[in-house]
C-alpha cells in the first residue's frame, strides 16, 4: 500500500502544474496554503475547484469564510510557495510577510502575482482524504489588477465583448512558477519543435532575432 501511494505520487508528479497560494480570511484571521490541485471547472457560470487535505489547518477557515483567492505564483515567488507549505512562525504570525490587497470577496490577493481568481465557495464535496471546494469566480485579474467583477451574477464576457469594454486584461507579465516531479521548474521561453531535424538552428535564430 505504501509503495502504491509513492507510485501514485510519482505518476501524478509527471503532470506539470503551476503553483498557487490559496488564501482566505474570516473576520481578521488570515490563512493561506500552497496548492497545485487547482483547475477551472466551468466557463458559464465561471467555476474553479481546489482540493484541500482533510488534515489541513486552513480547512476550518475556508469552511467558515466561504471565500478564497487563488494566487498564481511567478517564478520569482518560490519563497511564497515554500513558506505557505510549512508550519513556520512567519507563516502563522506574519502571513509569510506577503503584501496583499483585496478584490471583491475580501480574500487576500497577494501583490505581484501572475494572476488571481477571487471566488465564493458554493459547494464542498468529499474527495477521499481531501475536500473538493467549488468556487464561483467573482473577480479575477493579471498583474495584480481586477479585471472582472461578477457581483451581479453576470456571465463572463466573450472575448469580443471584453475587447470592446476592456474589462478583461490578457497581458501576461512575468513567467509562471512550475512544479514537476516534486521540483520547482522554470518554463522555457520558446517551444522547441521535437521532430523537425535541422530546424533547431533556425528556431534558435528566430528566437534570438538571428544573433
Ligand atoms: C507545490 C505544492 C503543492 C501543494 N498542493 C496542495 C494541494 O493541492 N492541496 C493541499 O491540501 N495541500 C497542498 N500542498 C501542501 C500544503 O501546502 C501544506 O501541507 C501546508 O503546510 C498545509 O498547511 P495547513 O495545514 O496549515 O493548511 C502543496 C504543497 C506544495 C509544496
PDB file of C-alpha atoms and ligand atoms in Angstrom:
ATOM      1  CA  UNK A   1       0.000   0.000   0.000  1.00  0.00           C
ATOM      2  CA  UNK A   2       2.805   2.398   0.939  1.00  0.00           C
ATOM      3  CA  UNK A   3       4.539   1.598  -2.341  1.00  0.00           C
ATOM      4  CA  UNK A   4       1.321   2.250  -4.292  1.00  0.00           C
ATOM      5  CA  UNK A   5       0.969   5.597  -2.603  1.00  0.00           C
ATOM      6  CA  UNK A   6       4.504   6.551  -3.525  1.00  0.00           C
ATOM      7  CA  UNK A   7       3.977   5.387  -7.097  1.00  0.00           C
ATOM      8  CA  UNK A   8       0.714   7.308  -7.331  1.00  0.00           C
ATOM      9  CA  UNK A   9       2.605  10.436  -6.252  1.00  0.00           C
ATOM     10  CA  UNK A  10       5.300   9.669  -8.804  1.00  0.00           C
ATOM     11  CA  UNK A  11       2.793   9.205 -11.621  1.00  0.00           C
ATOM     12  CA  UNK A  12       0.849  12.356 -10.716  1.00  0.00           C
ATOM     13  CA  UNK A  13       4.123  14.238 -10.352  1.00  0.00           C
ATOM     14  CA  UNK A  14       4.634  13.806 -14.072  1.00  0.00           C
ATOM     15  CA  UNK A  15       1.696  16.087 -14.682  1.00  0.00           C
ATOM     16  CA  UNK A  16       3.354  19.509 -14.709  1.00  0.00           C
ATOM     17  CA  UNK A  17       1.388  22.209 -12.921  1.00  0.00           C
ATOM     18  CA  UNK A  18       1.654  25.811 -11.916  1.00  0.00           C
ATOM     19  CA  UNK A  19       1.878  26.694  -8.242  1.00  0.00           C
ATOM     20  CA  UNK A  20      -0.695  28.747  -6.347  1.00  0.00           C
ATOM     21  CA  UNK A  21      -1.236  30.014  -2.845  1.00  0.00           C
ATOM     22  CA  UNK A  22      -4.875  29.718  -1.808  1.00  0.00           C
ATOM     23  CA  UNK A  23      -5.734  32.423   0.692  1.00  0.00           C
ATOM     24  CA  UNK A  24      -8.768  33.185   2.788  1.00  0.00           C
ATOM     25  CA  UNK A  25      -9.871  35.437   5.606  1.00  0.00           C
ATOM     26  CA  UNK A  26     -12.515  35.129   8.264  1.00  0.00           C
ATOM     27  CA  UNK A  27     -13.018  38.278  10.349  1.00  0.00           C
ATOM     28  CA  UNK A  28      -9.420  39.367  10.937  1.00  0.00           C
ATOM     29  CA  UNK A  29      -7.882  35.893  10.691  1.00  0.00           C
ATOM     30  CA  UNK A  30      -5.791  35.328   7.569  1.00  0.00           C
ATOM     31  CA  UNK A  31      -4.960  31.899   6.192  1.00  0.00           C
ATOM     32  CA  UNK A  32      -3.131  30.557   3.185  1.00  0.00           C
ATOM     33  CA  UNK A  33      -1.561  27.370   1.892  1.00  0.00           C
ATOM     34  CA  UNK A  34       0.312  26.270  -1.201  1.00  0.00           C
ATOM     35  CA  UNK A  35      -1.935  24.407  -3.638  1.00  0.00           C
ATOM     36  CA  UNK A  36      -1.446  22.889  -7.060  1.00  0.00           C
ATOM     37  CA  UNK A  37      -4.670  20.872  -7.211  1.00  0.00           C
ATOM     38  CA  UNK A  38      -6.473  23.774  -8.813  1.00  0.00           C
ATOM     39  CA  UNK A  39      -8.324  23.871 -12.100  1.00  0.00           C
ATOM     40  CA  UNK A  40     -11.175  25.526 -13.887  1.00  0.00           C
ATOM     41  CA  UNK A  41     -14.470  23.669 -13.888  1.00  0.00           C
ATOM     42  CA  UNK A  42     -16.982  25.726 -15.849  1.00  0.00           C
ATOM     43  CA  UNK A  43     -16.960  28.830 -18.038  1.00  0.00           C
ATOM     44  CA  UNK A  44     -20.628  29.679 -17.677  1.00  0.00           C
ATOM     45  CA  UNK A  45     -21.033  30.142 -14.787  1.00  0.00           C
ATOM     46  CA  UNK A  46     -17.325  30.644 -14.112  1.00  0.00           C
ATOM     47  CA  UNK A  47     -16.298  27.986 -11.564  1.00  0.00           C
ATOM     48  CA  UNK A  48     -12.963  26.703 -10.282  1.00  0.00           C
ATOM     49  CA  UNK A  49     -12.020  23.931  -7.894  1.00  0.00           C
ATOM     50  CA  UNK A  50      -9.352  23.363  -5.287  1.00  0.00           C
ATOM     51  CA  UNK A  51      -8.633  20.199  -3.283  1.00  0.00           C
ATOM     52  CA  UNK A  52      -7.626  20.624   0.350  1.00  0.00           C
ATOM     53  CA  UNK A  53      -6.223  17.904   2.603  1.00  0.00           C
ATOM     54  CA  UNK A  54      -8.654  16.836   5.334  1.00  0.00           C
ATOM     55  CA  UNK A  55      -5.834  17.402   7.834  1.00  0.00           C
ATOM     56  CA  UNK A  56      -5.158  20.950   6.672  1.00  0.00           C
ATOM     57  CA  UNK A  57      -5.351  23.585   9.393  1.00  0.00           C
ATOM     58  CA  UNK A  58      -6.730  26.026   6.817  1.00  0.00           C
ATOM     59  CA  UNK A  59      -9.774  23.862   6.148  1.00  0.00           C
ATOM     60  CA  UNK A  60     -11.825  25.226   9.050  1.00  0.00           C
ATOM     61  CA  UNK A  61     -11.107  28.797   7.992  1.00  0.00           C
ATOM     62  CA  UNK A  62     -12.199  28.065   4.425  1.00  0.00           C
ATOM     63  CA  UNK A  63     -15.443  26.498   5.656  1.00  0.00           C
ATOM     64  CA  UNK A  64     -16.078  29.438   7.937  1.00  0.00           C
ATOM     65  CA  UNK A  65     -15.233  32.236   5.494  1.00  0.00           C
ATOM     66  CA  UNK A  66     -16.733  30.565   2.394  1.00  0.00           C
ATOM     67  CA  UNK A  67     -14.310  32.564   0.244  1.00  0.00           C
ATOM     68  CA  UNK A  68     -10.877  32.030  -1.234  1.00  0.00           C
ATOM     69  CA  UNK A  69      -8.413  33.610  -3.621  1.00  0.00           C
ATOM     70  CA  UNK A  70      -6.155  31.550  -5.851  1.00  0.00           C
ATOM     71  CA  UNK A  71      -2.846  33.358  -6.294  1.00  0.00           C
ATOM     72  CA  UNK A  72      -0.870  32.040  -9.270  1.00  0.00           C
ATOM     73  CA  UNK A  73       2.802  32.474  -8.489  1.00  0.00           C
ATOM     74  CA  UNK A  74       5.523  33.801 -10.758  1.00  0.00           C
ATOM     75  CA  UNK A  75       8.913  32.142 -10.883  1.00  0.00           C
ATOM     76  CA  UNK A  76      10.144  34.970  -8.635  1.00  0.00           C
ATOM     77  CA  UNK A  77       7.769  33.862  -5.865  1.00  0.00           C
ATOM     78  CA  UNK A  78       9.062  30.412  -4.968  1.00  0.00           C
ATOM     79  CA  UNK A  79       9.605  31.644  -1.421  1.00  0.00           C
ATOM     80  CA  UNK A  80       5.844  32.130  -1.003  1.00  0.00           C
ATOM     81  CA  UNK A  81       5.287  28.558  -2.146  1.00  0.00           C
ATOM     82  CA  UNK A  82       7.830  27.291   0.394  1.00  0.00           C
ATOM     83  CA  UNK A  83       6.548  29.452   3.227  1.00  0.00           C
ATOM     84  CA  UNK A  84       2.857  28.691   2.727  1.00  0.00           C
ATOM     85  CA  UNK A  85       3.637  24.972   2.673  1.00  0.00           C
ATOM     86  CA  UNK A  86       5.461  24.890   6.006  1.00  0.00           C
ATOM     87  CA  UNK A  87       4.402  25.274   9.617  1.00  0.00           C
ATOM     88  CA  UNK A  88       6.549  28.274  10.428  1.00  0.00           C
ATOM     89  CA  UNK A  89       6.103  31.184  12.789  1.00  0.00           C
ATOM     90  CA  UNK A  90       6.486  33.547   9.847  1.00  0.00           C
ATOM     91  CA  UNK A  91       3.553  31.944   8.132  1.00  0.00           C
ATOM     92  CA  UNK A  92       1.118  31.977  11.024  1.00  0.00           C
ATOM     93  CA  UNK A  93       2.201  35.263  12.631  1.00  0.00           C
ATOM     94  CA  UNK A  94       3.196  37.330   9.617  1.00  0.00           C
ATOM     95  CA  UNK A  95       1.361  35.699   6.677  1.00  0.00           C
ATOM     96  CA  UNK A  96       4.778  34.937   5.139  1.00  0.00           C
ATOM     97  CA  UNK A  97       5.453  38.710   5.031  1.00  0.00           C
ATOM     98  CA  UNK A  98       3.201  38.854   1.994  1.00  0.00           C
ATOM     99  CA  UNK A  99       1.794  42.198   0.914  1.00  0.00           C
ATOM    100  CA  UNK A 100      -1.785  41.844  -0.252  1.00  0.00           C
ATOM    101  CA  UNK A 101      -4.919  43.669  -1.222  1.00  0.00           C
ATOM    102  CA  UNK A 102      -8.499  42.534  -1.662  1.00  0.00           C
ATOM    103  CA  UNK A 103     -10.759  42.331  -4.690  1.00  0.00           C
ATOM    104  CA  UNK A 104     -14.445  41.501  -4.169  1.00  0.00           C
ATOM    105  CA  UNK A 105     -14.838  38.740  -1.584  1.00  0.00           C
ATOM    106  CA  UNK A 106     -12.271  40.068   0.892  1.00  0.00           C
ATOM    107  CA  UNK A 107      -9.907  37.123   0.483  1.00  0.00           C
ATOM    108  CA  UNK A 108      -6.288  38.346   0.360  1.00  0.00           C
ATOM    109  CA  UNK A 109      -4.870  38.742  -3.140  1.00  0.00           C
ATOM    110  CA  UNK A 110      -1.086  38.684  -2.943  1.00  0.00           C
ATOM    111  CA  UNK A 111       0.660  41.604  -4.635  1.00  0.00           C
ATOM    112  CA  UNK A 112       2.528  40.968  -7.895  1.00  0.00           C
ATOM    113  CA  UNK A 113       1.164  37.503  -8.605  1.00  0.00           C
ATOM    114  CA  UNK A 114       0.959  36.318 -12.190  1.00  0.00           C
ATOM    115  CA  UNK A 115      -2.832  36.160 -11.998  1.00  0.00           C
ATOM    116  CA  UNK A 116      -5.531  35.653  -9.414  1.00  0.00           C
ATOM    117  CA  UNK A 117      -9.041  34.295  -9.000  1.00  0.00           C
ATOM    118  CA  UNK A 118     -11.280  35.632  -6.261  1.00  0.00           C
ATOM    119  CA  UNK A 119     -14.075  33.177  -5.503  1.00  0.00           C
ATOM    120  CA  UNK A 120     -17.003  32.420  -3.239  1.00  0.00           C
ATOM    121  CA  UNK A 121     -17.419  28.796  -2.168  1.00  0.00           C
ATOM    122  CA  UNK A 122     -20.689  27.395  -3.491  1.00  0.00           C
ATOM    123  CA  UNK A 123     -20.129  23.685  -2.828  1.00  0.00           C
ATOM    124  CA  UNK A 124     -17.901  21.241  -0.990  1.00  0.00           C
ATOM    125  CA  UNK A 125     -17.596  17.560  -1.901  1.00  0.00           C
ATOM    126  CA  UNK A 126     -15.718  14.735  -0.201  1.00  0.00           C
ATOM    127  CA  UNK A 127     -12.702  13.595  -2.217  1.00  0.00           C
ATOM    128  CA  UNK A 128     -11.108  10.753  -0.260  1.00  0.00           C
ATOM    129  CA  UNK A 129      -8.554  12.301   2.066  1.00  0.00           C
ATOM    130  CA  UNK A 130      -9.158  15.738   0.508  1.00  0.00           C
ATOM    131  CA  UNK A 131     -12.122  18.109   0.399  1.00  0.00           C
ATOM    132  CA  UNK A 132     -13.078  19.496  -3.000  1.00  0.00           C
ATOM    133  CA  UNK A 133     -14.227  23.111  -2.946  1.00  0.00           C
ATOM    134  CA  UNK A 134     -16.061  24.632  -5.873  1.00  0.00           C
ATOM    135  CA  UNK A 135     -15.683  28.390  -6.076  1.00  0.00           C
ATOM    136  CA  UNK A 136     -17.755  30.786  -8.133  1.00  0.00           C
ATOM    137  CA  UNK A 137     -15.462  33.414  -9.634  1.00  0.00           C
ATOM    138  CA  UNK A 138     -16.315  36.923  -8.503  1.00  0.00           C
ATOM    139  CA  UNK A 139     -13.199  38.695  -9.709  1.00  0.00           C
ATOM    140  CA  UNK A 140     -10.001  37.799 -11.490  1.00  0.00           C
ATOM    141  CA  UNK A 141      -7.022  39.562 -12.858  1.00  0.00           C
ATOM    142  CA  UNK A 142      -3.496  39.579 -14.050  1.00  0.00           C
ATOM    143  CA  UNK A 143      -0.591  41.616 -12.765  1.00  0.00           C
ATOM    144  CA  UNK A 144      -2.492  42.290  -9.543  1.00  0.00           C
ATOM    145  CA  UNK A 145      -5.336  44.225 -11.157  1.00  0.00           C
ATOM    146  CA  UNK A 146      -9.007  43.371 -11.028  1.00  0.00           C
ATOM    147  CA  UNK A 147     -10.168  42.542 -14.497  1.00  0.00           C
ATOM    148  CA  UNK A 148     -13.619  41.115 -13.972  1.00  0.00           C
ATOM    149  CA  UNK A 149     -16.257  41.542 -11.320  1.00  0.00           C
ATOM    150  CA  UNK A 150     -19.239  39.250 -11.186  1.00  0.00           C
ATOM    151  CA  UNK A 151     -21.107  40.752  -8.281  1.00  0.00           C
ATOM    152  CA  UNK A 152     -24.437  40.603 -10.078  1.00  0.00           C
ATOM    153  CA  UNK A 153     -24.058  37.039 -11.228  1.00  0.00           C
ATOM    154  CA  UNK A 154     -23.253  38.187 -14.764  1.00  0.00           C
ATOM    155  CA  UNK A 155     -21.743  35.795 -17.223  1.00  0.00           C
ATOM    156  CA  UNK A 156     -18.169  36.198 -18.331  1.00  0.00           C
ATOM    157  CA  UNK A 157     -17.996  38.459 -21.381  1.00  0.00           C
ATOM    158  CA  UNK A 158     -16.952  36.844 -24.626  1.00  0.00           C
ATOM    159  CA  UNK A 159     -13.550  37.747 -25.995  1.00  0.00           C
ATOM    160  CA  UNK A 160     -15.126  40.196 -28.479  1.00  0.00           C
ATOM    161  CA  UNK A 161     -17.195  41.899 -25.788  1.00  0.00           C
ATOM    162  CA  UNK A 162     -14.239  42.142 -23.477  1.00  0.00           C
ATOM    163  CA  UNK A 163     -12.143  43.811 -26.172  1.00  0.00           C
ATOM    164  CA  UNK A 164     -14.890  46.417 -26.542  1.00  0.00           C
ATOM    165  CA  UNK A 165     -15.290  47.031 -22.823  1.00  0.00           C
ATOM    166  CA  UNK A 166     -11.643  46.471 -21.967  1.00  0.00           C
ATOM    167  CA  UNK A 167     -12.844  44.519 -18.951  1.00  0.00           C
ATOM    168  CA  UNK A 168     -10.564  41.529 -19.394  1.00  0.00           C
ATOM    169  CA  UNK A 169      -6.863  42.136 -19.228  1.00  0.00           C
ATOM    170  CA  UNK A 170      -4.907  39.465 -21.035  1.00  0.00           C
ATOM    171  CA  UNK A 171      -1.341  40.738 -20.913  1.00  0.00           C
ATOM    172  CA  UNK A 172       0.972  38.233 -19.256  1.00  0.00           C
ATOM    173  CA  UNK A 173       3.587  39.785 -17.035  1.00  0.00           C
ATOM    174  CA  UNK A 174       6.244  37.540 -15.593  1.00  0.00           C
ATOM    175  CA  UNK A 175       6.619  33.814 -16.006  1.00  0.00           C
ATOM    176  CA  UNK A 176       4.854  31.094 -14.026  1.00  0.00           C
ATOM    177  CA  UNK A 177       6.427  29.032 -11.278  1.00  0.00           C
ATOM    178  CA  UNK A 178       6.079  25.396 -12.324  1.00  0.00           C
ATOM    179  CA  UNK A 179       6.095  22.126 -10.385  1.00  0.00           C
ATOM    180  CA  UNK A 180       7.128  18.830 -11.945  1.00  0.00           C
ATOM    181  CA  UNK A 181       8.313  15.559 -10.378  1.00  0.00           C
ATOM    182  CA  UNK A 182       8.337  17.168  -6.944  1.00  0.00           C
ATOM    183  CA  UNK A 183      10.629  20.011  -8.051  1.00  0.00           C
ATOM    184  CA  UNK A 184      10.178  23.665  -8.884  1.00  0.00           C
ATOM    185  CA  UNK A 185      10.838  24.486 -12.529  1.00  0.00           C
ATOM    186  CA  UNK A 186      11.108  27.372 -14.920  1.00  0.00           C
ATOM    187  CA  UNK A 187       9.326  27.486 -18.230  1.00  0.00           C
ATOM    188  CA  UNK A 188      11.464  27.519 -21.339  1.00  0.00           C
ATOM    189  CA  UNK A 189      10.787  30.745 -23.189  1.00  0.00           C
ATOM    190  CA  UNK A 190      10.454  29.137 -26.593  1.00  0.00           C
ATOM    191  CA  UNK A 191       8.995  25.808 -27.559  1.00  0.00           C
ATOM    192  CA  UNK A 192      11.428  23.600 -29.432  1.00  0.00           C
ATOM    193  CA  UNK A 193       9.769  21.615 -32.187  1.00  0.00           C
ATOM    194  CA  UNK A 194      10.652  17.974 -31.474  1.00  0.00           C
ATOM    195  CA  UNK A 195      10.636  16.254 -34.831  1.00  0.00           C
ATOM    196  CA  UNK A 196      11.933  18.722 -37.392  1.00  0.00           C
ATOM    197  CA  UNK A 197      15.547  17.681 -37.692  1.00  0.00           C
ATOM    198  CA  UNK A 198      17.733  20.510 -38.875  1.00  0.00           C
ATOM    199  CA  UNK A 199      15.185  23.179 -37.971  1.00  0.00           C
ATOM    200  CA  UNK A 200      16.529  23.652 -34.465  1.00  0.00           C
ATOM    201  CA  UNK A 201      19.185  26.149 -35.534  1.00  0.00           C
ATOM    202  CA  UNK A 202      16.556  28.114 -37.442  1.00  0.00           C
ATOM    203  CA  UNK A 203      14.314  28.238 -34.357  1.00  0.00           C
ATOM    204  CA  UNK A 204      17.122  29.450 -32.161  1.00  0.00           C
ATOM    205  CA  UNK A 205      17.985  32.131 -34.700  1.00  0.00           C
ATOM    206  CA  UNK A 206      14.349  33.158 -34.855  1.00  0.00           C
ATOM    207  CA  UNK A 207      14.056  33.249 -31.074  1.00  0.00           C
ATOM    208  CA  UNK A 208      17.158  35.351 -30.605  1.00  0.00           C
ATOM    209  CA  UNK A 209      16.423  37.622 -33.522  1.00  0.00           C
ATOM    210  CA  UNK A 210      19.099  35.885 -35.600  1.00  0.00           C
ATOM    211  CA  UNK A 211      22.007  36.978 -33.427  1.00  0.00           C
TER     212      UNK A 211
HETATM  213  C1  LIG B   1       3.853  22.552  -4.748  1.00  0.00           C
HETATM  214  C2  LIG B   1       2.911  22.192  -3.631  1.00  0.00           C
HETATM  215  C3  LIG B   1       1.585  21.916  -3.911  1.00  0.00           C
HETATM  216  C4  LIG B   1       0.675  21.594  -2.902  1.00  0.00           C
HETATM  217  N1  LIG B   1      -0.632  21.353  -3.224  1.00  0.00           N
HETATM  218  C5  LIG B   1      -1.529  21.101  -2.252  1.00  0.00           C
HETATM  219  C6  LIG B   1      -2.895  20.922  -2.566  1.00  0.00           C
HETATM  220  O1  LIG B   1      -3.314  20.978  -3.708  1.00  0.00           O
HETATM  221  N2  LIG B   1      -3.771  20.677  -1.536  1.00  0.00           N
HETATM  222  C7  LIG B   1      -3.348  20.600  -0.221  1.00  0.00           C
HETATM  223  O2  LIG B   1      -4.182  20.378   0.661  1.00  0.00           O
HETATM  224  N3  LIG B   1      -2.038  20.749   0.092  1.00  0.00           N
HETATM  225  C8  LIG B   1      -1.135  21.012  -0.873  1.00  0.00           C
HETATM  226  N4  LIG B   1       0.190  21.201  -0.568  1.00  0.00           N
HETATM  227  C9  LIG B   1       0.628  21.025   0.825  1.00  0.00           C
HETATM  228  C10 LIG B   1       0.256  22.214   1.713  1.00  0.00           C
HETATM  229  O3  LIG B   1       0.632  23.435   1.154  1.00  0.00           O
HETATM  230  C11 LIG B   1       0.967  22.049   3.071  1.00  0.00           C
HETATM  231  O4  LIG B   1       0.710  20.785   3.594  1.00  0.00           O
HETATM  232  C12 LIG B   1       0.588  23.111   4.058  1.00  0.00           C
HETATM  233  O5  LIG B   1       1.525  23.085   5.127  1.00  0.00           O
HETATM  234  C13 LIG B   1      -0.793  22.911   4.648  1.00  0.00           C
HETATM  235  O6  LIG B   1      -0.963  23.871   5.664  1.00  0.00           O
HETATM  236  P1  LIG B   1      -2.157  23.886   6.701  1.00  0.00           P
HETATM  237  O7  LIG B   1      -2.265  22.523   7.315  1.00  0.00           O
HETATM  238  O8  LIG B   1      -1.756  24.936   7.698  1.00  0.00           O
HETATM  239  O9  LIG B   1      -3.396  24.273   5.945  1.00  0.00           O
HETATM  240  C14 LIG B   1       1.113  21.529  -1.560  1.00  0.00           C
HETATM  241  C15 LIG B   1       2.457  21.795  -1.264  1.00  0.00           C
HETATM  242  C16 LIG B   1       3.344  22.143  -2.278  1.00  0.00           C
HETATM  243  C17 LIG B   1       4.774  22.453  -1.951  1.00  0.00           C
END
